[in-house]
Amino acid sequence: MNIKCDQLTLTYGNHVALDNINFEIQGEKIYGLLGRNGAGKTSLLSIIASFRKQTAGTITINGEKPFENAKIMEQVVFMYSKDYSEESENIQSILQDVQRYRPNFDKDYAEYLIDRFQLDLKKPIKKLSKGMQSAFNVTIGLASRAPITILDEVYLGMDAPSRDIFYKELLQEQERHPRMFILSTHLVSEMEYLFDEVILINKGKLLLHEDFDTLVSKGATITGDKEIIDDFVRSKKCINEQQLGGTKSVMIFGELTEEERNDAIDRGLEVTPVPLQDLFIHLTKEEDANGTESRLS
């Protein structure tokens, strides 16, 4: 599968939700879509899933425009935190409806997941807890086995054991039935090990699209004597710094060469990787320590 966005723009009145988004993703990978609240993640995913049409620009899936394209739409499943307060049907009934519209839906696997999550098939879904409703959404998303499976913060309300089941099942599904997964999440530290690639949007703009390993290798935390640190990072992009007495720790964005790493060690500095969550926090913060907007360039 291939998704290509070219100058994709979405506006609501005077509000620009997506501003000239350009990227291309393809293949059977797990993509992590990250961004602060209101960054435009759900707006982007809803366009990919044909829930709404962009204001300007283009999006294609396998070279075709997806909006109102039945052939493409049945290849995409979009699960999110739904409001089931008016839904009186039980899980069993809803699964039967889903099966009619999802050509790859695996009913046996869905029943297996329902058992794993300990869901009551006969209980009206509106009477299930928020976490159980989310587990049901995960069940539909995984069991539909759509070539493009979008899960937009679908874990909301799930407790830690249920989220652990979700992550394990997702990875096992990717081995059994490889597909394109797009996961939108705020639980970056908990889910980052799932990602093959990361897409980061901020204020409606694409901030970066990188292979996971490449991205995290671009960040490093340098710790040591303040004066030595200041000299070492003088030409680096510093995105955060902390100091205690004469010891200073600086987070930089930009890959260190092997020569630079050896130089840091020779100077008595400690070089450690930066978790994706820390990169996410500091690359999308409103202002840096000097009161200016944080940028990559």
mmCIF file of C-alpha atoms in Angstrom:
data_model
loop_
_atom_site.group_PDB
_atom_site.id
_atom_site.type_symbol
_atom_site.label_atom_id
_atom_site.label_comp_id
_atom_site.label_asym_id
_atom_site.label_seq_id
_atom_site.Cartn_x
_atom_site.Cartn_y
_atom_site.Cartn_z
ATOM 1 C CA MET A 1 0.000 0.000 0.000
ATOM 2 C CA ASN A 2 1.056 3.555 -0.711
ATOM 3 C CA ILE A 3 -0.262 6.840 0.695
ATOM 4 C CA LYS A 4 0.924 10.118 -0.773
ATOM 5 C CA CYS A 5 -0.032 13.583 0.436
ATOM 6 C CA ASP A 6 0.860 16.611 -1.693
ATOM 7 C CA GLN A 7 0.269 20.081 -0.207
ATOM 8 C CA LEU A 8 -2.627 18.621 1.760
ATOM 9 C CA THR A 9 -4.577 21.402 3.457
ATOM 10 C CA LEU A 10 -7.680 21.392 5.641
ATOM 11 C CA THR A 11 -9.413 24.465 7.007
ATOM 12 C CA TYR A 12 -12.420 25.017 9.255
ATOM 13 C CA GLY A 13 -13.516 28.584 8.619
ATOM 14 C CA ASN A 14 -10.495 30.688 9.529
ATOM 15 C CA HIS A 15 -8.746 27.830 11.339
ATOM 16 C CA VAL A 16 -6.056 25.947 9.440
ATOM 17 C CA ALA A 17 -6.020 22.365 10.743
ATOM 18 C CA LEU A 18 -3.528 21.070 8.155
ATOM 19 C CA ASP A 19 -1.140 23.347 6.303
ATOM 20 C CA ASN A 20 0.496 22.058 3.092
ATOM 21 C CA ILE A 21 1.318 18.571 4.377
ATOM 22 C CA ASN A 22 3.685 16.614 2.126
ATOM 23 C CA PHE A 23 4.779 13.037 2.763
ATOM 24 C CA GLU A 24 4.685 9.555 1.288
ATOM 25 C CA ILE A 25 4.452 6.289 3.207
ATOM 26 C CA GLN A 26 4.367 2.800 1.838
ATOM 27 C CA GLY A 27 4.823 -0.832 2.678
ATOM 28 C CA GLU A 28 3.896 -3.081 5.554
ATOM 29 C CA LYS A 29 5.193 -0.962 8.400
ATOM 30 C CA ILE A 30 3.966 0.454 11.690
ATOM 31 C CA TYR A 31 3.915 4.239 11.541
ATOM 32 C CA GLY A 32 3.753 6.338 14.694
ATOM 33 C CA LEU A 33 1.857 9.612 14.209
ATOM 34 C CA LEU A 34 2.799 12.072 16.945
ATOM 35 C CA GLY A 35 1.719 15.592 17.767
ATOM 36 C CA ARG A 36 0.416 17.711 20.612
ATOM 37 C CA ASN A 37 -3.302 18.144 21.242
ATOM 38 C CA GLY A 38 -4.793 20.060 18.326
ATOM 39 C CA ALA A 39 -1.787 19.458 16.078
ATOM 40 C CA GLY A 40 -3.980 17.990 13.332
ATOM 41 C CA LYS A 41 -3.441 14.250 13.799
ATOM 42 C CA THR A 42 -7.096 13.221 13.729
ATOM 43 C CA SER A 43 -7.809 15.626 10.867
ATOM 44 C CA LEU A 44 -5.067 13.972 8.811
ATOM 45 C CA LEU A 45 -6.243 10.465 9.649
ATOM 46 C CA SER A 46 -9.862 11.294 8.857
ATOM 47 C CA ILE A 47 -8.835 12.421 5.369
ATOM 48 C CA ILE A 48 -6.807 9.252 4.793
ATOM 49 C CA ALA A 49 -9.865 7.232 5.876
ATOM 50 C CA SER A 50 -12.196 9.290 3.626
ATOM 51 C CA PHE A 51 -14.225 10.527 6.604
ATOM 52 C CA ARG A 52 -13.799 14.040 5.227
ATOM 53 C CA LYS A 53 -12.351 15.727 2.158
ATOM 54 C CA GLN A 54 -9.361 18.037 2.188
ATOM 55 C CA THR A 55 -9.786 21.756 1.420
ATOM 56 C CA ALA A 56 -6.821 21.842 -0.957
ATOM 57 C CA GLY A 57 -3.966 19.668 -2.154
ATOM 58 C CA THR A 58 -4.190 15.990 -2.998
ATOM 59 C CA ILE A 59 -4.069 12.613 -1.340
ATOM 60 C CA THR A 60 -3.781 9.312 -3.168
ATOM 61 C CA ILE A 61 -3.852 5.727 -1.962
ATOM 62 C CA ASN A 62 -2.211 3.360 -4.413
ATOM 63 C CA GLY A 63 -2.388 6.176 -6.949
ATOM 64 C CA GLU A 64 -6.158 6.739 -6.567
ATOM 65 C CA LYS A 65 -8.113 9.465 -4.802
ATOM 66 C CA PRO A 66 -9.764 7.753 -1.812
ATOM 67 C CA PHE A 67 -12.749 10.039 -1.143
ATOM 68 C CA GLU A 68 -16.007 8.290 -2.101
ATOM 69 C CA ASN A 69 -13.931 5.565 -3.760
ATOM 70 C CA ALA A 70 -15.519 2.292 -2.597
ATOM 71 C CA LYS A 71 -12.643 0.121 -3.801
ATOM 72 C CA ILE A 72 -10.132 2.101 -1.731
ATOM 73 C CA MET A 73 -12.363 2.753 1.269
ATOM 74 C CA GLU A 74 -12.885 -0.951 1.984
ATOM 75 C CA GLN A 75 -9.092 -1.287 2.219
ATOM 76 C CA VAL A 76 -8.903 1.203 5.088
ATOM 77 C CA VAL A 77 -10.197 0.801 8.629
ATOM 78 C CA PHE A 78 -10.185 3.804 10.986
ATOM 79 C CA MET A 79 -10.750 3.124 14.691
ATOM 80 C CA TYR A 80 -10.885 5.868 17.286
ATOM 81 C CA SER A 81 -12.436 6.616 20.661
ATOM 82 C CA LYS A 82 -16.133 6.383 19.802
ATOM 83 C CA ASP A 83 -19.172 7.539 21.759
ATOM 84 C CA TYR A 84 -21.306 4.450 22.358
ATOM 85 C CA SER A 85 -23.730 6.116 24.769
ATOM 86 C CA GLU A 86 -26.624 5.762 22.315
ATOM 87 C CA GLU A 87 -25.651 2.289 21.075
ATOM 88 C CA SER A 88 -27.990 -0.375 22.449
ATOM 89 C CA GLU A 89 -26.666 -3.325 20.418
ATOM 90 C CA ASN A 90 -24.368 -5.882 21.993
ATOM 91 C CA ILE A 91 -20.889 -6.840 20.812
ATOM 92 C CA GLN A 92 -22.045 -9.966 19.037
ATOM 93 C CA SER A 93 -24.540 -8.025 16.928
ATOM 94 C CA ILE A 94 -22.056 -5.296 16.043
ATOM 95 C CA LEU A 95 -19.457 -7.863 14.968
ATOM 96 C CA GLN A 96 -21.954 -9.357 12.547
ATOM 97 C CA ASP A 97 -22.478 -5.919 10.995
ATOM 98 C CA VAL A 98 -18.732 -5.302 10.730
ATOM 99 C CA GLN A 99 -18.213 -8.649 9.030
ATOM 100 C CA ARG A 100 -20.585 -7.647 6.215
ATOM 101 C CA TYR A 101 -18.524 -4.613 5.241
ATOM 102 C CA ARG A 102 -14.970 -5.811 5.887
ATOM 103 C CA PRO A 103 -13.834 -8.367 3.265
ATOM 104 C CA ASN A 104 -10.807 -9.473 5.305
ATOM 105 C CA PHE A 105 -12.573 -9.652 8.668
ATOM 106 C CA ASP A 106 -11.606 -12.736 10.710
ATOM 107 C CA LYS A 107 -14.480 -13.643 13.024
ATOM 108 C CA ASP A 108 -12.514 -16.388 14.809
ATOM 109 C CA TYR A 109 -9.702 -13.969 15.598
ATOM 110 C CA ALA A 110 -12.216 -11.359 16.792
ATOM 111 C CA GLU A 111 -13.738 -13.904 19.185
ATOM 112 C CA TYR A 112 -10.256 -14.814 20.395
ATOM 113 C CA LEU A 113 -9.538 -11.138 21.160
ATOM 114 C CA ILE A 114 -12.885 -10.715 22.911
ATOM 115 C CA ASP A 115 -11.925 -13.619 25.144
ATOM 116 C CA ARG A 116 -8.458 -12.147 25.725
ATOM 117 C CA PHE A 117 -9.954 -8.817 26.762
ATOM 118 C CA GLN A 118 -12.675 -10.587 28.784
ATOM 119 C CA LEU A 119 -15.534 -8.778 27.056
ATOM 120 C CA ASP A 120 -19.160 -9.799 27.491
ATOM 121 C CA LEU A 121 -20.588 -10.611 24.035
ATOM 122 C CA LYS A 122 -24.201 -10.207 25.142
ATOM 123 C CA LYS A 123 -23.891 -6.991 27.123
ATOM 124 C CA PRO A 124 -25.012 -3.761 25.376
ATOM 125 C CA ILE A 125 -21.873 -1.930 24.381
ATOM 126 C CA LYS A 126 -23.087 1.321 25.955
ATOM 127 C CA LYS A 127 -22.970 -0.418 29.345
ATOM 128 C CA LEU A 128 -19.333 -1.435 28.997
ATOM 129 C CA SER A 129 -16.650 0.614 30.716
ATOM 130 C CA LYS A 130 -14.603 3.054 28.616
ATOM 131 C CA GLY A 131 -11.649 0.677 28.733
ATOM 132 C CA MET A 132 -13.743 -2.249 27.528
ATOM 133 C CA GLN A 133 -15.193 -0.161 24.705
ATOM 134 C CA SER A 134 -11.642 0.696 23.680
ATOM 135 C CA ALA A 135 -10.690 -2.991 23.797
ATOM 136 C CA PHE A 136 -13.635 -3.668 21.494
ATOM 137 C CA ASN A 137 -12.372 -0.976 19.085
ATOM 138 C CA VAL A 138 -8.944 -2.635 19.110
ATOM 139 C CA THR A 139 -10.648 -5.953 18.368
ATOM 140 C CA ILE A 140 -12.401 -4.557 15.303
ATOM 141 C CA GLY A 141 -9.246 -2.805 14.112
ATOM 142 C CA LEU A 142 -7.041 -5.884 14.352
ATOM 143 C CA ALA A 143 -9.602 -8.486 13.237
ATOM 144 C CA SER A 144 -10.646 -6.437 10.178
ATOM 145 C CA ARG A 145 -7.165 -7.051 8.755
ATOM 146 C CA ALA A 146 -7.509 -4.097 6.410
ATOM 147 C CA PRO A 147 -4.382 -3.354 4.339
ATOM 148 C CA ILE A 148 -4.360 0.106 5.958
ATOM 149 C CA THR A 149 -5.298 -0.048 9.637
ATOM 150 C CA ILE A 150 -5.547 3.303 11.443
ATOM 151 C CA LEU A 151 -5.764 3.345 15.242
ATOM 152 C CA ASP A 152 -6.247 6.865 16.600
ATOM 153 C CA GLU A 153 -5.549 6.816 20.350
ATOM 154 C CA VAL A 154 -7.672 3.697 20.408
ATOM 155 C CA TYR A 155 -6.262 2.640 23.798
ATOM 156 C CA LEU A 156 -8.021 5.431 25.757
ATOM 157 C CA GLY A 157 -9.394 4.100 29.042
ATOM 158 C CA MET A 158 -7.625 0.748 28.773
ATOM 159 C CA ASP A 159 -5.696 -0.335 31.856
ATOM 160 C CA ALA A 160 -2.036 -1.363 31.663
ATOM 161 C CA PRO A 161 -2.680 -5.140 31.300
ATOM 162 C CA SER A 162 -5.153 -4.510 28.454
ATOM 163 C CA ARG A 163 -2.725 -2.167 26.680
ATOM 164 C CA ASP A 164 -0.042 -4.821 27.010
ATOM 165 C CA ILE A 165 -2.349 -7.343 25.304
ATOM 166 C CA PHE A 166 -3.024 -4.781 22.567
ATOM 167 C CA TYR A 167 0.681 -4.177 21.869
ATOM 168 C CA LYS A 168 1.543 -7.870 21.825
ATOM 169 C CA GLU A 169 -1.368 -8.751 19.562
ATOM 170 C CA LEU A 170 -0.510 -5.916 17.185
ATOM 171 C CA LEU A 171 3.063 -7.160 16.767
ATOM 172 C CA GLN A 172 1.920 -10.751 16.332
ATOM 173 C CA GLU A 173 -0.653 -9.649 13.759
ATOM 174 C CA GLN A 174 2.030 -7.770 11.861
ATOM 175 C CA GLU A 175 4.015 -10.998 11.654
ATOM 176 C CA ARG A 176 1.022 -13.135 10.612
ATOM 177 C CA HIS A 177 -0.744 -10.657 8.346
ATOM 178 C CA PRO A 178 1.612 -7.757 7.481
ATOM 179 C CA ARG A 179 -0.092 -4.493 6.661
ATOM 180 C CA MET A 180 0.280 -0.739 7.046
ATOM 181 C CA PHE A 181 -0.561 0.362 10.586
ATOM 182 C CA ILE A 182 -0.832 4.047 11.506
ATOM 183 C CA LEU A 183 -0.903 4.606 15.265
ATOM 184 C CA SER A 184 -1.699 8.002 16.750
ATOM 185 C CA THR A 185 -0.672 8.234 20.387
ATOM 186 C CA HIS A 186 0.349 10.391 23.324
ATOM 187 C CA LEU A 187 1.820 7.362 25.141
ATOM 188 C CA VAL A 188 5.102 7.824 23.290
ATOM 189 C CA SER A 189 7.427 6.221 25.843
ATOM 190 C CA GLU A 190 5.146 3.192 26.135
ATOM 191 C CA MET A 191 4.616 2.619 22.418
ATOM 192 C CA GLU A 192 7.785 3.807 20.696
ATOM 193 C CA TYR A 193 9.196 0.280 20.389
ATOM 194 C CA LEU A 194 6.312 -0.536 18.032
ATOM 195 C CA PHE A 195 7.235 2.098 15.413
ATOM 196 C CA ASP A 196 9.141 1.492 12.195
ATOM 197 C CA GLU A 197 8.781 5.129 11.162
ATOM 198 C CA VAL A 198 7.659 8.315 12.908
ATOM 199 C CA ILE A 199 5.606 11.187 11.502
ATOM 200 C CA LEU A 200 5.554 14.302 13.680
ATOM 201 C CA ILE A 201 3.169 17.174 13.026
ATOM 202 C CA ASN A 202 2.984 20.426 14.924
ATOM 203 C CA LYS A 203 0.392 23.176 14.527
ATOM 204 C CA GLY A 204 -0.884 21.603 11.334
ATOM 205 C CA LYS A 205 2.530 21.385 9.689
ATOM 206 C CA LEU A 206 4.737 18.383 9.038
ATOM 207 C CA LEU A 207 7.708 18.697 11.376
ATOM 208 C CA LEU A 208 9.493 15.496 10.398
ATOM 209 C CA HIS A 209 9.083 12.044 8.878
ATOM 210 C CA GLU A 210 11.910 9.690 9.768
ATOM 211 C CA ASP A 211 12.788 6.055 10.190
ATOM 212 C CA PHE A 212 12.590 5.396 13.951
ATOM 213 C CA ASP A 213 16.224 4.335 14.362
ATOM 214 C CA THR A 214 17.441 7.274 12.276
ATOM 215 C CA LEU A 215 15.372 9.725 14.299
ATOM 216 C CA VAL A 216 16.454 8.597 17.751
ATOM 217 C CA SER A 217 20.089 8.476 16.608
ATOM 218 C CA LYS A 218 19.830 12.203 15.877
ATOM 219 C CA GLY A 219 19.331 12.999 19.523
ATOM 220 C CA ALA A 220 21.855 12.690 22.324
ATOM 221 C CA THR A 221 22.229 13.844 25.900
ATOM 222 C CA ILE A 222 25.714 15.086 26.803
ATOM 223 C CA THR A 223 26.533 15.282 30.508
ATOM 224 C CA GLY A 224 29.646 16.497 32.281
ATOM 225 C CA ASP A 225 31.620 19.530 33.435
ATOM 226 C CA LYS A 226 29.770 22.735 32.516
ATOM 227 C CA GLU A 227 32.680 24.467 30.774
ATOM 228 C CA ILE A 228 33.609 21.386 28.755
ATOM 229 C CA ILE A 229 29.947 20.862 27.810
ATOM 230 C CA ASP A 230 29.534 24.470 26.685
ATOM 231 C CA ASP A 231 32.567 24.181 24.441
ATOM 232 C CA PHE A 232 31.535 20.793 23.025
ATOM 233 C CA VAL A 233 27.972 21.776 22.100
ATOM 234 C CA ARG A 234 28.799 25.290 20.899
ATOM 235 C CA SER A 235 27.960 24.465 17.265
ATOM 236 C CA LYS A 236 25.147 22.001 18.073
ATOM 237 C CA LYS A 237 21.387 22.506 18.142
ATOM 238 C CA CYS A 238 20.556 22.382 21.854
ATOM 239 C CA ILE A 239 16.926 21.650 22.590
ATOM 240 C CA ASN A 240 17.132 21.373 26.371
ATOM 241 C CA GLU A 241 19.653 21.872 29.140
ATOM 242 C CA GLN A 242 19.840 21.355 32.885
ATOM 243 C CA GLN A 243 22.516 22.295 35.378
ATOM 244 C CA LEU A 244 23.298 21.296 38.944
ATOM 245 C CA GLY A 245 26.340 22.992 40.393
ATOM 246 C CA GLY A 246 29.253 22.512 38.012
ATOM 247 C CA THR A 247 27.599 19.625 36.176
ATOM 248 C CA LYS A 248 25.549 20.271 33.088
ATOM 249 C CA SER A 249 23.363 18.082 30.886
ATOM 250 C CA VAL A 250 22.454 19.191 27.378
ATOM 251 C CA MET A 251 20.076 17.510 24.946
ATOM 252 C CA ILE A 252 21.068 18.052 21.337
ATOM 253 C CA PHE A 253 19.267 17.362 18.057
ATOM 254 C CA GLY A 254 21.685 16.353 15.329
ATOM 255 C CA GLU A 255 23.589 13.137 14.802
ATOM 256 C CA LEU A 256 27.063 12.898 16.321
ATOM 257 C CA THR A 257 29.832 11.475 14.204
ATOM 258 C CA GLU A 258 31.944 8.641 15.572
ATOM 259 C CA GLU A 259 34.818 11.113 15.868
ATOM 260 C CA GLU A 260 32.661 13.506 17.921
ATOM 261 C CA ARG A 261 31.514 10.691 20.218
ATOM 262 C CA ASN A 262 35.116 9.638 20.821
ATOM 263 C CA ASP A 263 36.068 13.270 21.427
ATOM 264 C CA ALA A 264 33.287 13.611 24.022
ATOM 265 C CA ILE A 265 34.442 10.463 25.829
ATOM 266 C CA ASP A 266 38.053 11.642 25.763
ATOM 267 C CA ARG A 267 36.929 14.873 27.422
ATOM 268 C CA GLY A 268 35.220 12.919 30.187
ATOM 269 C CA LEU A 269 31.692 13.547 28.943
ATOM 270 C CA GLU A 270 28.876 11.010 29.070
ATOM 271 C CA VAL A 271 26.873 10.491 25.864
ATOM 272 C CA THR A 272 23.487 8.748 26.127
ATOM 273 C CA PRO A 273 20.565 8.303 23.694
ATOM 274 C CA VAL A 274 17.487 10.511 23.955
ATOM 275 C CA PRO A 275 14.143 8.693 24.287
ATOM 276 C CA LEU A 276 11.678 9.490 21.514
ATOM 277 C CA GLN A 277 9.297 11.031 24.070
ATOM 278 C CA ASP A 278 11.898 13.582 25.116
ATOM 279 C CA LEU A 279 12.581 14.493 21.489
ATOM 280 C CA PHE A 280 8.853 14.833 20.917
ATOM 281 C CA ILE A 281 8.391 17.097 23.944
ATOM 282 C CA HIS A 282 11.241 19.429 23.115
ATOM 283 C CA LEU A 283 10.750 19.604 19.363
ATOM 284 C CA THR A 284 7.097 20.598 19.760
ATOM 285 C CA LYS A 285 7.291 22.896 22.753
ATOM 286 C CA GLU A 286 5.984 26.411 22.305
ATOM 287 C CA GLU A 287 9.152 28.226 23.234
ATOM 288 C CA ASP A 288 12.733 27.361 24.048
ATOM 289 C CA ALA A 289 14.731 28.622 27.016
ATOM 290 C CA ASN A 290 15.399 31.935 25.230
ATOM 291 C CA GLY A 291 11.714 32.594 24.581
ATOM 292 C CA THR A 292 11.865 31.873 20.857
ATOM 293 C CA GLU A 293 9.866 29.288 18.964
ATOM 294 C CA SER A 294 11.528 25.881 18.812
ATOM 295 C CA ARG A 295 12.468 24.858 15.259
ATOM 296 C CA LEU A 296 14.435 22.110 13.574
ATOM 297 C CA SER A 297 16.284 24.385 11.181
#
